[in-house]
Coordinates of C-alpha atoms in Angstrom, one line a residue:
Chain A
X1 CA -109.5 35.4 -138.4
X2 CA -108.7 31.7 -138.2
X3 CA -108.2 32.0 -134.4
X4 CA -111.5 30.4 -133.6
X5 CA -110.6 27.5 -136.0
X6 CA -107.5 26.8 -134.0
X7 CA -109.2 26.8 -130.6
X8 CA -112.2 24.7 -131.5
X9 CA -111.2 22.9 -134.6
X10 CA -113.2 19.8 -134.4
X11 CA -116.7 20.5 -133.3
X12 CA -116.3 21.3 -129.6
X13 CA -120.1 21.6 -129.3
X14 CA -120.6 18.1 -130.7
X15 CA -118.0 16.7 -128.3
X16 CA -119.7 18.1 -125.3
X17 CA -123.0 16.8 -126.5
X18 CA -121.5 13.3 -126.8
X19 CA -119.9 13.6 -123.4
X20 CA -123.2 14.7 -121.7
X21 CA -125.2 12.2 -123.7
X22 CA -122.9 9.4 -122.6
X23 CA -123.2 10.2 -118.9
X24 CA -127.0 10.5 -119.2
X25 CA -127.2 7.1 -121.0
X26 CA -125.0 5.5 -118.4
X27 CA -127.2 6.9 -115.6
X28 CA -130.4 5.7 -117.4
X29 CA -129.0 2.2 -117.9
X30 CA -128.0 1.9 -114.3
X31 CA -131.4 3.0 -112.9
X32 CA -133.3 0.8 -115.5
X33 CA -131.1 -2.3 -114.6
X34 CA -132.0 -1.9 -110.9
X35 CA -135.7 -1.3 -111.7
X36 CA -136.2 -4.3 -113.9
X37 CA -136.6 -7.8 -112.5
X38 CA -139.0 -10.4 -111.2
X39 CA -140.3 -7.7 -108.9
X40 CA -140.5 -4.5 -111.0
X41 CA -139.7 -1.3 -109.1
X42 CA -140.5 2.2 -110.5
X43 CA -137.4 4.3 -111.4
X44 CA -138.4 6.9 -108.9
X45 CA -138.6 4.3 -106.1
X46 CA -135.2 3.0 -107.1
X47 CA -133.7 6.5 -106.6
X48 CA -135.6 6.9 -103.3
X49 CA -134.3 3.5 -102.1
X50 CA -130.8 4.3 -103.1
X51 CA -130.9 7.6 -101.3
X52 CA -132.4 6.0 -98.1
X53 CA -129.7 3.3 -98.2
X54 CA -126.9 5.9 -98.5
X55 CA -128.3 7.5 -95.4
X56 CA -128.1 4.1 -93.7
X57 CA -131.8 3.3 -93.7
X58 CA -132.8 0.1 -95.6
X59 CA -136.5 -0.2 -95.0
X60 CA -138.9 -2.9 -96.4
X61 CA -138.6 -5.6 -99.0
X62 CA -138.0 -3.2 -101.9
X63 CA -135.1 -1.6 -100.3
X64 CA -133.6 -5.0 -99.6
X65 CA -134.1 -6.1 -103.2
X66 CA -132.5 -2.9 -104.4
X67 CA -129.6 -2.9 -102.0
X68 CA -128.8 -6.6 -101.5
X69 CA -129.9 -8.1 -104.8
X70 CA -129.9 -5.7 -107.7
X71 CA -127.6 -2.9 -106.9
X72 CA -124.5 -5.0 -106.2
X73 CA -125.1 -6.9 -109.4
X74 CA -125.5 -3.8 -111.5
X75 CA -122.6 -2.1 -109.8
X76 CA -120.3 -5.2 -110.4
X77 CA -121.3 -5.3 -114.1
X78 CA -120.6 -1.5 -114.3
X79 CA -117.1 -1.7 -112.8
X80 CA -116.1 -4.8 -114.7
X81 CA -117.3 -3.3 -117.9
X82 CA -115.5 -0.1 -117.3
X83 CA -112.3 -2.0 -116.3
X84 CA -112.3 -4.2 -119.4
X85 CA -113.0 -1.3 -121.7
X86 CA -110.2 0.8 -120.2
X87 CA -107.7 -2.1 -120.5
X88 CA -108.8 -2.7 -124.1
X89 CA -108.4 1.0 -124.9
X90 CA -104.9 1.0 -123.4
X91 CA -103.9 -2.2 -125.2
X92 CA -105.1 -1.1 -128.6
X93 CA -103.0 2.0 -128.2
X94 CA -99.9 0.4 -126.8
X95 CA -99.9 -2.5 -129.2
X96 CA -101.1 -0.3 -132.1
X97 CA -103.4 -3.1 -133.0
X98 CA -107.1 -2.8 -133.5
X99 CA -107.6 -6.5 -132.6
X100 CA -106.0 -6.1 -129.2
X101 CA -108.2 -6.7 -126.2
X102 CA -107.6 -7.1 -122.5
X103 CA -107.1 -10.9 -122.9
X104 CA -104.3 -10.5 -125.5
X105 CA -101.5 -11.5 -123.1
X106 CA -103.2 -14.6 -121.8
X107 CA -105.0 -13.2 -118.7
X108 CA -108.4 -14.8 -119.7
X109 CA -106.9 -18.3 -120.4
X110 CA -104.9 -18.1 -117.2
X111 CA -108.0 -17.1 -115.2
X112 CA -110.0 -19.9 -116.8
X113 CA -107.3 -22.5 -116.0
X114 CA -107.0 -21.3 -112.4
X115 CA -110.8 -21.4 -111.9
X116 CA -111.2 -24.8 -113.6
X117 CA -108.4 -26.4 -111.5
X118 CA -109.9 -24.9 -108.3
X119 CA -113.4 -26.2 -109.1
X120 CA -112.4 -29.6 -110.4
X121 CA -109.4 -30.5 -108.3
X122 CA -110.2 -28.4 -105.2
X123 CA -110.6 -31.5 -103.0
X124 CA -107.3 -33.1 -104.0
X125 CA -104.0 -32.5 -102.3
X126 CA -102.2 -31.3 -105.4
X127 CA -104.5 -28.3 -105.9
X128 CA -105.4 -27.6 -102.3
X129 CA -103.2 -24.5 -102.3
X130 CA -105.0 -23.1 -105.3
X131 CA -108.4 -24.1 -104.0
X132 CA -107.7 -22.4 -100.7
X133 CA -107.8 -19.1 -102.6
X134 CA -111.3 -19.8 -103.7
X135 CA -112.3 -19.8 -107.3
X136 CA -111.9 -16.0 -107.8
X137 CA -108.6 -16.0 -105.9
X138 CA -107.3 -18.9 -108.0
X139 CA -108.5 -17.2 -111.2
X140 CA -106.8 -13.9 -110.3
X141 CA -103.4 -15.5 -109.3
X142 CA -103.1 -17.7 -112.4
X143 CA -104.3 -14.8 -114.7
X144 CA -101.7 -12.5 -113.3
X145 CA -99.0 -15.2 -113.4
X146 CA -99.7 -16.0 -117.0
X147 CA -99.0 -12.4 -118.1
X148 CA -95.9 -12.2 -115.9
X149 CA -94.7 -15.4 -117.6
X150 CA -95.4 -13.9 -121.1
X151 CA -93.4 -10.8 -120.1
X152 CA -90.5 -12.9 -118.8
X153 CA -90.4 -15.0 -121.9
X154 CA -90.5 -12.0 -124.2
X155 CA -88.0 -9.9 -122.4
X156 CA -84.6 -9.4 -124.0
X157 CA -82.2 -7.8 -121.7
X158 CA -83.9 -4.7 -120.4
X159 CA -86.1 -4.5 -123.5
X160 CA -89.6 -5.7 -124.1
X161 CA -90.1 -6.1 -127.8
X162 CA -93.9 -5.8 -128.4
X163 CA -94.1 -8.4 -131.1
X164 CA -92.4 -11.0 -128.9
X165 CA -94.7 -10.0 -126.0
X166 CA -97.9 -10.5 -128.0
X167 CA -96.7 -13.8 -129.4
X168 CA -95.7 -15.1 -126.0
X169 CA -99.1 -14.1 -124.6
X170 CA -101.1 -15.6 -127.4
X171 CA -99.2 -18.9 -127.3
X172 CA -99.4 -19.2 -123.6
X173 CA -103.1 -18.4 -123.8
X174 CA -103.7 -21.2 -126.3
X175 CA -101.8 -23.7 -124.2
X176 CA -103.7 -22.8 -121.1
X177 CA -107.1 -23.0 -123.0
X178 CA -106.1 -26.5 -124.1
X179 CA -105.2 -27.4 -120.5
X180 CA -108.5 -26.0 -119.2
X181 CA -110.4 -28.2 -121.7
X182 CA -108.5 -31.2 -120.5
X183 CA -109.3 -30.4 -116.9
X184 CA -112.9 -30.1 -117.7
X185 CA -113.0 -33.4 -119.5
X186 CA -111.5 -35.3 -116.6
X187 CA -114.6 -34.6 -114.5
X188 CA -117.7 -34.5 -116.6
X189 CA -120.0 -33.8 -113.7
X190 CA -118.4 -30.4 -113.1
X191 CA -118.0 -29.5 -116.8
X192 CA -121.2 -27.5 -116.9
X193 CA -120.2 -25.5 -113.8
X194 CA -116.8 -24.7 -115.2
X195 CA -118.2 -23.7 -118.6
X196 CA -120.8 -21.5 -117.0
X197 CA -118.0 -19.7 -115.0
X198 CA -115.9 -19.3 -118.1
X199 CA -118.8 -17.6 -120.0
X200 CA -119.2 -15.1 -117.2
X201 CA -122.0 -14.3 -114.8
X202 CA -122.9 -11.6 -112.2
X203 CA -125.5 -13.7 -110.4
X204 CA -123.3 -14.1 -107.3
X205 CA -122.3 -10.5 -107.1
X206 CA -121.4 -9.1 -103.7
X207 CA -120.4 -5.6 -102.6
X208 CA -117.0 -7.0 -101.6
X209 CA -116.3 -7.9 -105.3
X210 CA -117.5 -4.4 -106.3
X211 CA -115.2 -2.8 -103.8
X212 CA -112.1 -4.6 -105.1
X213 CA -112.6 -3.7 -108.8
X214 CA -113.8 -0.2 -107.9
X215 CA -110.7 0.4 -105.9
X216 CA -108.5 -0.6 -108.7
X217 CA -110.5 1.5 -111.1
X218 CA -110.3 4.5 -108.8
X219 CA -106.6 4.5 -109.5
X220 CA -106.4 3.2 -113.0
X221 CA -109.2 5.4 -114.4
X222 CA -107.6 8.8 -113.5
X223 CA -104.2 7.4 -114.5
X224 CA -105.5 6.3 -117.9
X225 CA -106.9 9.8 -118.4
X226 CA -103.6 11.3 -117.3
X227 CA -101.8 9.1 -119.9
X228 CA -104.1 10.3 -122.7
X229 CA -101.3 12.2 -124.4
X230 CA -98.9 9.3 -124.1
X231 CA -101.5 7.1 -125.8
X232 CA -101.9 9.6 -128.6
X233 CA -98.1 9.8 -129.0
X234 CA -97.9 6.0 -129.4
X235 CA -100.2 6.3 -132.5
X236 CA -97.2 8.1 -134.2
X237 CA -95.0 5.0 -133.8
X238 CA -92.4 4.2 -131.2
X239 CA -89.6 6.4 -132.7
X240 CA -91.7 9.5 -132.9
X241 CA -93.2 9.0 -129.5
X242 CA -89.7 8.8 -128.0
X243 CA -88.6 11.9 -129.9
X244 CA -91.6 13.8 -128.5
X245 CA -90.5 12.9 -125.0
X246 CA -92.2 9.7 -124.1
X247 CA -90.1 7.0 -122.4
X248 CA -91.9 4.3 -124.4
X249 CA -90.4 1.2 -122.7
X250 CA -91.3 2.4 -119.2
X251 CA -94.7 3.4 -120.3
X252 CA -95.5 0.1 -121.9
X253 CA -94.3 -1.7 -118.7
X254 CA -96.6 0.4 -116.6
X255 CA -99.6 0.0 -118.9
X256 CA -99.2 -3.8 -119.1
X257 CA -98.9 -4.0 -115.3
X258 CA -101.9 -1.9 -114.6
X259 CA -104.1 -3.5 -117.3
X260 CA -103.2 -7.0 -116.1
X261 CA -104.2 -6.1 -112.5
X262 CA -107.5 -4.7 -113.7
X263 CA -108.2 -7.5 -116.1
X264 CA -107.3 -10.2 -113.7
X265 CA -109.5 -8.7 -111.0
X266 CA -112.4 -8.3 -113.4
X267 CA -112.1 -11.9 -114.7
X268 CA -111.8 -13.2 -111.2
X269 CA -115.1 -11.8 -110.0
X270 CA -117.1 -12.1 -113.2
X271 CA -115.6 -14.9 -115.4
X272 CA -114.3 -14.4 -118.9
X273 CA -116.6 -11.9 -120.5
X274 CA -115.4 -11.3 -124.1
X275 CA -116.1 -8.5 -126.5
X276 CA -116.4 -5.6 -124.1
X277 CA -112.8 -4.7 -124.1
X278 CA -112.5 -5.2 -127.9
X279 CA -115.6 -3.5 -129.1
X280 CA -116.3 -0.6 -126.8
X281 CA -113.2 1.3 -127.6
X282 CA -113.8 0.9 -131.3
X283 CA -117.4 2.0 -131.0
X284 CA -116.4 5.1 -129.0
X285 CA -113.7 5.8 -131.6
X286 CA -116.3 5.8 -134.3
X287 CA -118.2 8.4 -132.4
X288 CA -115.5 10.8 -131.2
X289 CA -112.4 9.9 -133.1
X290 CA -109.1 8.4 -131.9
X291 CA -107.9 11.1 -129.5
X292 CA -107.6 9.7 -126.0
X293 CA -108.8 12.7 -124.1
X294 CA -112.3 11.6 -125.0
X295 CA -111.6 7.9 -125.8
X296 CA -110.4 7.1 -122.3
X297 CA -113.3 8.5 -120.2
X298 CA -116.0 7.6 -122.8
X299 CA -114.7 4.0 -123.0
X300 CA -115.1 3.8 -119.2
X301 CA -118.7 5.1 -119.4
X302 CA -119.7 2.9 -122.3
X303 CA -117.9 -0.2 -121.0
X304 CA -120.0 0.1 -117.9
X305 CA -123.3 0.9 -119.7
X306 CA -122.8 -1.9 -122.3
X307 CA -122.1 -4.6 -119.7
X308 CA -124.9 -3.5 -117.4
X309 CA -127.3 -3.6 -120.4
X310 CA -126.0 -7.0 -121.5
X311 CA -126.5 -8.4 -118.0
X312 CA -130.0 -7.0 -117.9
X313 CA -130.7 -8.9 -121.1
X314 CA -129.0 -12.0 -119.8
X315 CA -131.3 -12.2 -116.8
X316 CA -134.5 -11.2 -118.4
X317 CA -134.7 -12.7 -122.0
X318 CA -135.6 -16.2 -120.9
X319 CA -136.3 -15.5 -117.2
X320 CA -136.2 -17.2 -114.7
X321 CA -133.3 -18.9 -116.6
X322 CA -130.2 -16.8 -117.0
X323 CA -128.1 -16.7 -120.1
X324 CA -124.3 -16.4 -119.4
X325 CA -123.5 -12.7 -119.9
X326 CA -120.5 -13.5 -122.1
X327 CA -122.9 -15.1 -124.7
X328 CA -125.0 -11.9 -124.7
X329 CA -122.1 -9.6 -125.2
X330 CA -120.9 -11.6 -128.2
X331 CA -124.4 -12.3 -129.7
X332 CA -125.8 -8.8 -129.2
X333 CA -122.6 -6.7 -129.3
X334 CA -121.2 -8.3 -132.5
X335 CA -124.0 -7.4 -134.9
X336 CA -124.5 -4.0 -133.1
X337 CA -120.8 -3.2 -133.7
X338 CA -120.9 -4.3 -137.3
X339 CA -123.8 -1.9 -137.9
X340 CA -121.8 0.9 -136.4
X341 CA -118.8 -0.1 -138.6
X342 CA -120.9 0.1 -141.7
X343 CA -122.3 3.5 -140.8
X344 CA -119.1 5.2 -139.5
X345 CA -115.7 5.4 -141.1
X346 CA -113.3 2.6 -140.4
X347 CA -110.8 3.3 -137.5
Chain B
X1 CA -77.6 29.9 -120.7
X2 CA -74.8 28.3 -118.8
X3 CA -71.3 28.3 -120.2
X4 CA -71.8 24.8 -121.6
X5 CA -70.8 24.8 -125.3
X6 CA -73.8 25.4 -127.5
X7 CA -73.2 22.5 -129.8
X8 CA -74.2 19.0 -130.7
X9 CA -71.0 16.9 -130.9
X10 CA -70.3 13.4 -132.0
X11 CA -66.7 12.2 -131.3
X12 CA -65.4 8.9 -132.7
X13 CA -68.9 7.5 -132.9
X14 CA -69.3 3.8 -133.8
X15 CA -72.6 2.1 -134.2
X16 CA -73.9 -1.3 -135.1
X17 CA -77.4 -2.8 -135.0
X18 CA -77.6 -5.9 -132.7
X19 CA -75.5 -8.4 -134.6
X20 CA -75.0 -6.6 -137.9
X21 CA -72.0 -5.0 -139.5
X22 CA -70.9 -1.6 -138.3
X23 CA -72.9 1.2 -139.8
X24 CA -71.0 4.1 -138.3
X25 CA -67.2 3.6 -138.1
X26 CA -65.7 6.5 -136.1
X27 CA -67.7 9.6 -137.0
X28 CA -66.8 13.1 -135.8
X29 CA -69.4 15.8 -136.4
X30 CA -70.2 19.0 -134.6
X31 CA -73.2 21.3 -135.1
X32 CA -73.1 24.8 -133.6
X33 CA -76.1 26.9 -132.6
X34 CA -77.1 29.1 -135.6
X35 CA -75.5 26.7 -138.1
X36 CA -77.2 25.1 -141.1
X37 CA -75.5 21.8 -141.9
X38 CA -76.3 19.3 -144.6
X39 CA -75.5 15.6 -144.2
X40 CA -75.0 14.0 -147.6
X41 CA -73.8 10.7 -148.9
X42 CA -74.9 7.7 -151.0
X43 CA -77.6 5.2 -149.9
X44 CA -76.4 3.1 -147.1
X45 CA -73.7 5.5 -146.0
X46 CA -75.2 5.7 -142.5
X47 CA -77.0 9.1 -142.7
X48 CA -80.3 8.0 -141.1
X49 CA -78.4 6.0 -138.4
X50 CA -76.3 9.1 -137.7
X51 CA -79.5 11.1 -137.2
X52 CA -80.8 8.4 -134.8
X53 CA -77.6 8.6 -132.8
X54 CA -77.7 12.4 -132.8
X55 CA -81.3 12.4 -131.6
X56 CA -80.6 10.0 -128.8
X57 CA -82.7 7.2 -130.3
X58 CA -79.7 4.9 -130.9
X59 CA -76.8 4.8 -128.4
X60 CA -73.3 4.7 -129.9
X61 CA -71.6 1.4 -129.4
X62 CA -68.3 3.3 -129.0
X63 CA -67.4 7.0 -128.9
X64 CA -69.2 10.0 -127.4
X65 CA -72.4 11.9 -128.3
X66 CA -73.0 15.1 -126.4
X67 CA -75.5 17.9 -126.5
X68 CA -74.5 21.2 -124.8
X69 CA -71.7 19.5 -123.0
X70 CA -73.8 16.7 -121.6
X71 CA -73.9 13.1 -122.9
X72 CA -77.1 12.4 -124.9
X73 CA -77.6 9.2 -122.9
X74 CA -77.9 11.2 -119.7
X75 CA -80.9 13.2 -121.0
X76 CA -84.4 11.9 -120.1
X77 CA -86.8 11.6 -123.0
X78 CA -88.7 14.7 -122.0
X79 CA -85.7 16.8 -121.3
X80 CA -84.2 16.0 -124.7
X81 CA -87.5 16.6 -126.4
X82 CA -87.5 20.1 -125.0
X83 CA -84.1 20.9 -126.5
X84 CA -84.3 19.0 -129.8
X85 CA -86.9 18.2 -132.4
X86 CA -86.8 15.8 -135.3
X87 CA -88.7 15.8 -138.6
X88 CA -88.8 12.2 -139.8
X89 CA -88.6 11.2 -143.4
X90 CA -92.0 9.6 -143.7
X91 CA -94.0 10.8 -140.8
X92 CA -96.5 8.2 -139.6
X93 CA -99.6 10.3 -138.8
X94 CA -102.9 9.0 -137.4
X95 CA -105.2 9.9 -140.3
X96 CA -108.2 10.9 -138.2
X97 CA -106.3 13.5 -136.1
X98 CA -106.7 17.1 -137.1
X99 CA -103.6 19.0 -138.1
X100 CA -103.9 21.1 -135.0
X101 CA -104.0 18.0 -132.8
X102 CA -100.8 16.7 -134.4
X103 CA -99.0 20.0 -133.9
X104 CA -100.2 20.2 -130.3
X105 CA -98.4 16.9 -129.7
X106 CA -95.2 18.9 -129.9
X107 CA -96.2 20.5 -126.6
X108 CA -96.2 17.2 -124.7
X109 CA -92.6 17.5 -123.4
X110 CA -93.5 20.9 -121.8
X111 CA -96.8 19.7 -120.2
X112 CA -97.3 18.1 -116.9
X113 CA -98.8 14.6 -116.8
X114 CA -102.2 15.7 -115.6
X115 CA -102.2 19.3 -116.8
X116 CA -104.5 20.3 -119.7
X117 CA -103.5 22.7 -122.5
X118 CA -102.5 26.1 -121.1
X119 CA -103.1 29.4 -123.0
X120 CA -99.4 29.5 -123.6
X121 CA -99.5 26.1 -125.3
X122 CA -102.3 27.3 -127.6
X123 CA -100.3 30.4 -128.5
X124 CA -97.2 28.4 -129.3
X125 CA -99.1 25.9 -131.4
X126 CA -100.8 28.7 -133.3
X127 CA -97.6 30.5 -133.9
X128 CA -95.9 27.4 -135.2
X129 CA -98.8 26.7 -137.6
X130 CA -98.8 30.3 -138.8
X131 CA -95.1 30.1 -139.5
X132 CA -95.3 27.0 -141.7
X133 CA -98.5 28.2 -143.3
X134 CA -100.5 25.3 -141.8
X135 CA -103.2 27.4 -140.0
X136 CA -105.6 27.2 -142.9
X137 CA -106.1 23.5 -142.5
X138 CA -105.9 23.4 -138.7
X139 CA -109.2 21.6 -138.4
X140 CA -108.7 19.2 -141.3
X141 CA -107.9 15.5 -140.5
X142 CA -104.3 14.9 -141.6
X143 CA -105.4 11.9 -143.6
X144 CA -107.0 14.4 -146.0
X145 CA -103.9 16.5 -146.5
X146 CA -101.4 16.5 -149.4
X147 CA -97.8 15.4 -148.8
X148 CA -96.7 19.0 -148.8
X149 CA -99.3 20.0 -146.3
X150 CA -98.5 17.0 -144.0
X151 CA -94.8 18.0 -144.1
X152 CA -95.7 21.5 -143.0
X153 CA -97.8 20.0 -140.1
X154 CA -94.8 17.9 -139.0
X155 CA -92.5 20.9 -139.2
X156 CA -95.0 22.9 -137.1
X157 CA -95.1 20.1 -134.6
X158 CA -91.3 20.3 -134.3
X159 CA -91.4 24.1 -133.9
X160 CA -94.1 23.6 -131.2
X161 CA -91.5 21.8 -129.2
X162 CA -89.6 25.1 -129.0
X163 CA -86.3 23.3 -129.7
X164 CA -82.8 24.8 -129.8
X165 CA -81.8 22.0 -132.2
X166 CA -83.6 20.7 -135.2
X167 CA -82.8 17.5 -137.2
X168 CA -84.5 16.8 -140.5
X169 CA -84.3 13.5 -142.3
X170 CA -84.7 14.1 -146.1
X171 CA -87.3 16.7 -145.5
X172 CA -87.9 17.4 -149.2
X173 CA -88.0 13.8 -150.4
X174 CA -91.7 13.8 -151.3
X175 CA -92.3 17.4 -152.0
X176 CA -92.7 19.3 -155.3
X177 CA -90.4 22.2 -156.2
X178 CA -92.3 24.9 -154.4
X179 CA -92.6 23.1 -151.1
X180 CA -89.0 22.0 -151.4
X181 CA -88.0 25.7 -151.7
X182 CA -90.3 26.6 -148.8
X183 CA -89.0 24.0 -146.5
X184 CA -85.3 24.8 -147.2
X185 CA -86.2 28.5 -146.7
X186 CA -87.7 27.7 -143.3
X187 CA -84.6 25.6 -142.3
X188 CA -82.3 28.5 -143.3
X189 CA -84.3 31.1 -141.4
X190 CA -84.5 28.9 -138.3
X191 CA -80.8 28.6 -138.2
X192 CA -79.7 32.2 -139.2
X193 CA -82.5 34.2 -137.6
X194 CA -83.7 32.1 -134.8
X195 CA -80.3 30.7 -133.9
X196 CA -81.3 27.0 -134.0
X197 CA -78.7 24.4 -134.8
X198 CA -80.1 22.7 -137.9
X199 CA -78.9 19.4 -139.3
X200 CA -80.6 18.0 -142.4
X201 CA -80.0 14.8 -144.3
X202 CA -80.2 15.7 -148.0
X203 CA -80.3 13.7 -151.2
X204 CA -80.3 16.6 -153.7
X205 CA -76.7 17.9 -153.9
X206 CA -77.9 21.1 -155.5
X207 CA -80.0 21.9 -152.4
X208 CA -77.0 21.0 -150.3
X209 CA -75.0 23.6 -152.2
X210 CA -77.0 26.3 -150.4
X211 CA -76.1 25.1 -146.9
X212 CA -73.5 26.7 -144.6
X213 CA -71.5 23.5 -144.3
X214 CA -71.7 20.0 -145.6
X215 CA -70.7 16.7 -144.1
X216 CA -70.2 13.9 -146.6
X217 CA -70.6 10.4 -145.3
X218 CA -69.2 7.3 -147.0
X219 CA -69.7 3.8 -145.6
X220 CA -69.9 5.0 -142.0
X221 CA -67.0 7.4 -142.2
X222 CA -66.8 11.2 -142.8
X223 CA -65.2 11.7 -146.2
X224 CA -65.6 15.4 -146.3
X225 CA -66.6 18.2 -143.9
X226 CA -66.5 21.9 -144.9
X227 CA -68.2 24.6 -147.0
X228 CA -70.1 23.4 -150.0
X229 CA -67.5 24.5 -152.5
X230 CA -64.9 22.3 -150.7
X231 CA -67.1 19.2 -150.3
X232 CA -69.0 19.4 -153.6
X233 CA -65.8 18.6 -155.6
X234 CA -66.0 16.4 -158.6
X235 CA -63.2 13.9 -157.8
X236 CA -64.3 13.5 -154.2
X237 CA -68.0 13.0 -155.1
X238 CA -67.1 10.6 -158.0
X239 CA -65.2 8.5 -155.6
X240 CA -67.8 8.5 -152.8
X241 CA -70.9 8.0 -155.1
X242 CA -69.0 5.6 -157.3
X243 CA -70.2 7.3 -160.5
X244 CA -68.7 10.0 -162.7
X245 CA -69.8 13.4 -161.3
X246 CA -69.4 16.8 -162.8
X247 CA -69.6 20.1 -160.9
X248 CA -70.5 23.0 -163.1
X249 CA -68.9 26.3 -161.9
X250 CA -71.2 28.4 -159.7
X251 CA -71.9 30.1 -157.6
X252 CA -73.6 28.1 -156.4
X253 CA -72.0 25.0 -158.0
X254 CA -74.3 22.8 -160.0
X255 CA -73.8 19.1 -159.6
X256 CA -74.7 16.6 -162.3
X257 CA -73.6 13.2 -163.5
X258 CA -72.4 12.4 -167.0
X259 CA -75.8 10.9 -167.8
X260 CA -77.5 14.2 -166.9
X261 CA -77.6 17.5 -168.7

């Protein structure tokens, strides 16, 4: 009698509807973002141009706009959004903290500092090494180094106490933010440029950037899905997770390593875009609950869709001027999330 | 099975938390397959710590802890979780998970990293829930369950691990009479019928009186180890619990303090 209740206990039909709807929404947002711009292109033509390009034929102005201007930008927003949402989902599980986001361990402040130094002091001997990496390279290296430093400071013997790790990351991040502000003030001519970078933008998107983040995501995405049960176990607390077979320490190391790579790469190519990694996992949780078999893949999809939509707004609301996309994610995403929170049950 | 001894054995186990005082000071304890053993003792005697050591969560600072002839420290987390399950005192359950999802977590040590749930997993989960009478609320979020129902979910999760060894930390602490009796009944059946080695930390000495064997812990040392009628002895209990204890003649013996009935 209750057999069915055991197999499909929590609305399997609804889950499949949410999964299908999410994929459809992502596809629609992607096509719309390529279609909309100073030269509007019909959705059908977007698809035709994409198909032609995949076959190696880029013909006419519209194909060039699609393939060289809009598609790389949309694709970059999609992979960066997916990467940040995945890292945020992982951190919220590992740190068992709803306020955790991909920047928790200082990656964003490190990236900002690296980029600011490269931009402001790029011409001087002291920063030549950093500047030689280019702004994205400098941002990536310092972001990664910041998290490594936080880990080294928090480590006690072979153990990595989570509270110490978070504290070290937060403190390092604050110090680096202060240092970034100082760097900006020493050269007021470049302040606006640094600030614009810090707030995030996809206006210089190139396929090369897309390829880097997509390659990382191609490994981290499936790995994150494979780890869905481990994430679930961590919700029981460290002791229970261990007793159910999870080597908690090793798992946390692996997650922090992978999330730091993803986050550093995302920040390096797009600047510090806040809110995606914090809010998308929560929004998905409100829709499908806390189990990671759905939370991981749907966070990837909605992270991509959310950031593509935010970038679309960023370049169209007061066109031809662009709003930094990080401002859009916070201004639009914040109230949207609060509405979700009021309607759904708290996570 | 190999000819490895089917027992959980602690030999001369000492344990201290980082810089603190020694919590366990030379404990010897064995648990054989099919045996139902109760671990009793006053607050702070080291019962929970002993359970942590026996479940491989804490490593002895001195002495040996072995399971089936092999040091606990040499088991990987997954391998150990396939042999041994622990029912914690106050299970921390994510409120939005359904009871069924929580029980299914017990299958994790048997599942491959990428693999999804196999038909066999579904059967084991269902059997475990039927056994603890948790099937009725399989689809209910655990946050909406009563304390007794949650405890049955956690016991089912432990059974879904298909363990040979089961450790329980004050399993009846938050349960009313009926669920206390249910749970102790399960523990006895699992030991005597299914052949599991069952070790339970107990506070209620009258529940302890129904166990096969009792180990009495006092300030990190074993003060008594034997059948209930030997360990539940007025002068021993009075000394260990530092209060005047009376044992009314049984069987089973009834333990009370002078302040009680």
